[in-house]
Amino acid sequence: MSDVNIKITDRDGVTHEIVAPTDMAMNLMEVVRSYELAPEGTIGVCGGMAMCASCQCYVLSDTELPEMGDDEEAMLSEAFDVQDNSRLGCQIQITPEMEGLEVELAPES
């Protein structure tokens, strides 16, 4: 089993150093939910379909992420509090390449 270390800063400004599995086909939004880093019903509202931006986060590390897809780009173009480093957590798969990833959850819209 291969796990990666990730730092997630929640909406209260608290940074959590977590270990996320790479062998369960999870995405970042699901990791945030499983560690209960955001109140129930405030993240992943659409179930990870890139349709709500409730899982928007700011990528703080220089971790190389997959290219942004059309659905993610379209959703972020309509979302609030978008920054140059914004991504949707549901579109970031937890893979060995995510080792050292640091993100901050965007404010709840």
PDB file of C-alpha atoms in Angstrom:
ATOM      1  CA  MET A   1       0.000   0.000   0.000  1.00  0.00           C
ATOM      2  CA  SER A   2       1.302   3.421  -0.940  1.00  0.00           C
ATOM      3  CA  ASP A   3       0.262   6.557   0.901  1.00  0.00           C
ATOM      4  CA  VAL A   4       1.148  10.208   0.339  1.00  0.00           C
ATOM      5  CA  ASN A   5       1.572  13.038   2.816  1.00  0.00           C
ATOM      6  CA  ILE A   6      -0.636  16.054   2.153  1.00  0.00           C
ATOM      7  CA  LYS A   7      -1.180  19.319   4.032  1.00  0.00           C
ATOM      8  CA  ILE A   8      -4.693  20.734   3.972  1.00  0.00           C
ATOM      9  CA  THR A   9      -5.542  24.077   5.555  1.00  0.00           C
ATOM     10  CA  ASP A  10      -9.213  24.132   6.505  1.00  0.00           C
ATOM     11  CA  ARG A  11     -11.565  27.120   6.333  1.00  0.00           C
ATOM     12  CA  ASP A  12     -10.659  28.082   9.922  1.00  0.00           C
ATOM     13  CA  GLY A  13      -6.982  28.415   8.974  1.00  0.00           C
ATOM     14  CA  VAL A  14      -5.904  25.197  10.731  1.00  0.00           C
ATOM     15  CA  THR A  15      -3.361  23.115   8.793  1.00  0.00           C
ATOM     16  CA  HIS A  16      -3.793  19.349   8.939  1.00  0.00           C
ATOM     17  CA  GLU A  17      -0.976  17.007   7.955  1.00  0.00           C
ATOM     18  CA  ILE A  18      -2.696  13.903   6.693  1.00  0.00           C
ATOM     19  CA  VAL A  19      -1.825  10.625   5.052  1.00  0.00           C
ATOM     20  CA  ALA A  20      -3.923   9.781   2.005  1.00  0.00           C
ATOM     21  CA  PRO A  21      -4.059   6.378   0.299  1.00  0.00           C
ATOM     22  CA  THR A  22      -3.126   6.182  -3.376  1.00  0.00           C
ATOM     23  CA  ASP A  23      -4.688   2.748  -3.898  1.00  0.00           C
ATOM     24  CA  MET A  24      -8.355   3.628  -3.287  1.00  0.00           C
ATOM     25  CA  ALA A  25      -9.068   5.836  -6.344  1.00  0.00           C
ATOM     26  CA  MET A  26      -9.891   8.764  -4.059  1.00  0.00           C
ATOM     27  CA  ASN A  27      -9.797  12.409  -5.019  1.00  0.00           C
ATOM     28  CA  LEU A  28      -8.829  15.338  -2.806  1.00  0.00           C
ATOM     29  CA  MET A  29     -12.456  16.254  -2.073  1.00  0.00           C
ATOM     30  CA  GLU A  30     -13.129  12.724  -0.804  1.00  0.00           C
ATOM     31  CA  VAL A  31     -10.034  12.886   1.410  1.00  0.00           C
ATOM     32  CA  VAL A  32     -11.241  16.178   2.926  1.00  0.00           C
ATOM     33  CA  ARG A  33     -14.629  14.574   3.605  1.00  0.00           C
ATOM     34  CA  SER A  34     -13.176  11.373   5.056  1.00  0.00           C
ATOM     35  CA  TYR A  35     -10.993  13.358   7.482  1.00  0.00           C
ATOM     36  CA  GLU A  36     -13.983  15.641   8.266  1.00  0.00           C
ATOM     37  CA  LEU A  37     -11.973  18.803   7.506  1.00  0.00           C
ATOM     38  CA  ALA A  38     -15.096  20.685   6.427  1.00  0.00           C
ATOM     39  CA  PRO A  39     -18.587  20.626   7.948  1.00  0.00           C
ATOM     40  CA  GLU A  40     -20.952  18.028   6.504  1.00  0.00           C
ATOM     41  CA  GLY A  41     -22.790  19.344   3.468  1.00  0.00           C
ATOM     42  CA  THR A  42     -20.301  22.149   2.726  1.00  0.00           C
ATOM     43  CA  ILE A  43     -17.884  20.291   0.450  1.00  0.00           C
ATOM     44  CA  GLY A  44     -18.570  17.977  -2.449  1.00  0.00           C
ATOM     45  CA  VAL A  45     -22.194  19.028  -2.667  1.00  0.00           C
ATOM     46  CA  CYS A  46     -22.509  17.756  -6.261  1.00  0.00           C
ATOM     47  CA  GLY A  47     -20.805  14.469  -5.398  1.00  0.00           C
ATOM     48  CA  GLY A  48     -17.597  15.217  -7.272  1.00  0.00           C
ATOM     49  CA  MET A  49     -19.019  15.960 -10.714  1.00  0.00           C
ATOM     50  CA  ALA A  50     -17.302  19.392 -11.140  1.00  0.00           C
ATOM     51  CA  MET A  51     -20.714  21.050 -10.995  1.00  0.00           C
ATOM     52  CA  CYS A  52     -20.718  23.107  -7.779  1.00  0.00           C
ATOM     53  CA  ALA A  53     -17.222  24.372  -6.802  1.00  0.00           C
ATOM     54  CA  SER A  54     -17.874  23.614  -3.103  1.00  0.00           C
ATOM     55  CA  CYS A  55     -14.546  21.744  -3.075  1.00  0.00           C
ATOM     56  CA  GLN A  56     -12.533  24.628  -4.547  1.00  0.00           C
ATOM     57  CA  CYS A  57      -9.086  24.847  -3.055  1.00  0.00           C
ATOM     58  CA  TYR A  58      -5.939  26.877  -3.542  1.00  0.00           C
ATOM     59  CA  VAL A  59      -2.825  24.890  -4.426  1.00  0.00           C
ATOM     60  CA  LEU A  60       0.038  26.227  -2.279  1.00  0.00           C
ATOM     61  CA  SER A  61       2.803  23.807  -3.259  1.00  0.00           C
ATOM     62  CA  ASP A  62       4.509  23.431  -6.616  1.00  0.00           C
ATOM     63  CA  THR A  63       3.192  19.883  -6.944  1.00  0.00           C
ATOM     64  CA  GLU A  64       2.594  19.067 -10.582  1.00  0.00           C
ATOM     65  CA  LEU A  65      -1.108  18.436 -11.082  1.00  0.00           C
ATOM     66  CA  PRO A  66      -2.960  17.007 -14.068  1.00  0.00           C
ATOM     67  CA  GLU A  67      -4.179  19.522 -16.641  1.00  0.00           C
ATOM     68  CA  MET A  68      -7.459  21.201 -15.822  1.00  0.00           C
ATOM     69  CA  GLY A  69     -10.340  19.715 -17.807  1.00  0.00           C
ATOM     70  CA  ASP A  70     -13.031  21.703 -19.606  1.00  0.00           C
ATOM     71  CA  ASP A  71     -15.673  20.985 -16.920  1.00  0.00           C
ATOM     72  CA  GLU A  72     -13.384  22.147 -14.117  1.00  0.00           C
ATOM     73  CA  GLU A  73     -12.356  25.277 -16.020  1.00  0.00           C
ATOM     74  CA  ALA A  74     -15.992  26.142 -16.778  1.00  0.00           C
ATOM     75  CA  MET A  75     -17.046  25.663 -13.144  1.00  0.00           C
ATOM     76  CA  LEU A  76     -14.205  27.794 -11.803  1.00  0.00           C
ATOM     77  CA  SER A  77     -15.080  30.559 -14.278  1.00  0.00           C
ATOM     78  CA  GLU A  78     -18.432  30.881 -12.461  1.00  0.00           C
ATOM     79  CA  ALA A  79     -17.241  30.296  -8.884  1.00  0.00           C
ATOM     80  CA  PHE A  80     -16.587  32.853  -6.135  1.00  0.00           C
ATOM     81  CA  ASP A  81     -13.176  33.628  -4.578  1.00  0.00           C
ATOM     82  CA  VAL A  82     -11.303  32.141  -7.544  1.00  0.00           C
ATOM     83  CA  GLN A  83      -7.535  32.732  -7.625  1.00  0.00           C
ATOM     84  CA  ASP A  84      -4.833  31.821 -10.137  1.00  0.00           C
ATOM     85  CA  ASN A  85      -4.029  28.695  -8.106  1.00  0.00           C
ATOM     86  CA  SER A  86      -7.658  27.529  -7.718  1.00  0.00           C
ATOM     87  CA  ARG A  87      -8.566  23.928  -8.491  1.00  0.00           C
ATOM     88  CA  LEU A  88     -11.527  21.703  -7.715  1.00  0.00           C
ATOM     89  CA  GLY A  89     -10.590  19.047  -5.180  1.00  0.00           C
ATOM     90  CA  CYS A  90     -12.869  16.518  -6.863  1.00  0.00           C
ATOM     91  CA  GLN A  91     -10.711  16.715  -9.983  1.00  0.00           C
ATOM     92  CA  ILE A  92      -7.394  15.976  -8.228  1.00  0.00           C
ATOM     93  CA  GLN A  93      -6.859  12.236  -7.947  1.00  0.00           C
ATOM     94  CA  ILE A  94      -4.689  11.000  -5.081  1.00  0.00           C
ATOM     95  CA  THR A  95      -1.718   9.381  -6.795  1.00  0.00           C
ATOM     96  CA  PRO A  96       1.909   8.869  -5.703  1.00  0.00           C
ATOM     97  CA  GLU A  97       2.742  12.108  -7.574  1.00  0.00           C
ATOM     98  CA  MET A  98       0.640  14.050  -5.020  1.00  0.00           C
ATOM     99  CA  GLU A  99       3.289  13.498  -2.291  1.00  0.00           C
ATOM    100  CA  GLY A 100       3.862  16.839  -0.526  1.00  0.00           C
ATOM    101  CA  LEU A 101       0.764  18.516  -1.964  1.00  0.00           C
ATOM    102  CA  GLU A 102      -0.326  21.562   0.061  1.00  0.00           C
ATOM    103  CA  VAL A 103      -3.744  23.123  -0.389  1.00  0.00           C
ATOM    104  CA  GLU A 104      -6.029  25.555   1.370  1.00  0.00           C
ATOM    105  CA  LEU A 105      -9.803  25.178   1.183  1.00  0.00           C
ATOM    106  CA  ALA A 106     -11.467  28.183  -0.432  1.00  0.00           C
ATOM    107  CA  PRO A 107     -14.055  30.062   1.653  1.00  0.00           C
ATOM    108  CA  GLU A 108     -17.535  28.597   1.649  1.00  0.00           C
ATOM    109  CA  SER A 109     -19.600  30.435  -0.965  1.00  0.00           C
TER     110      SER A 109
END
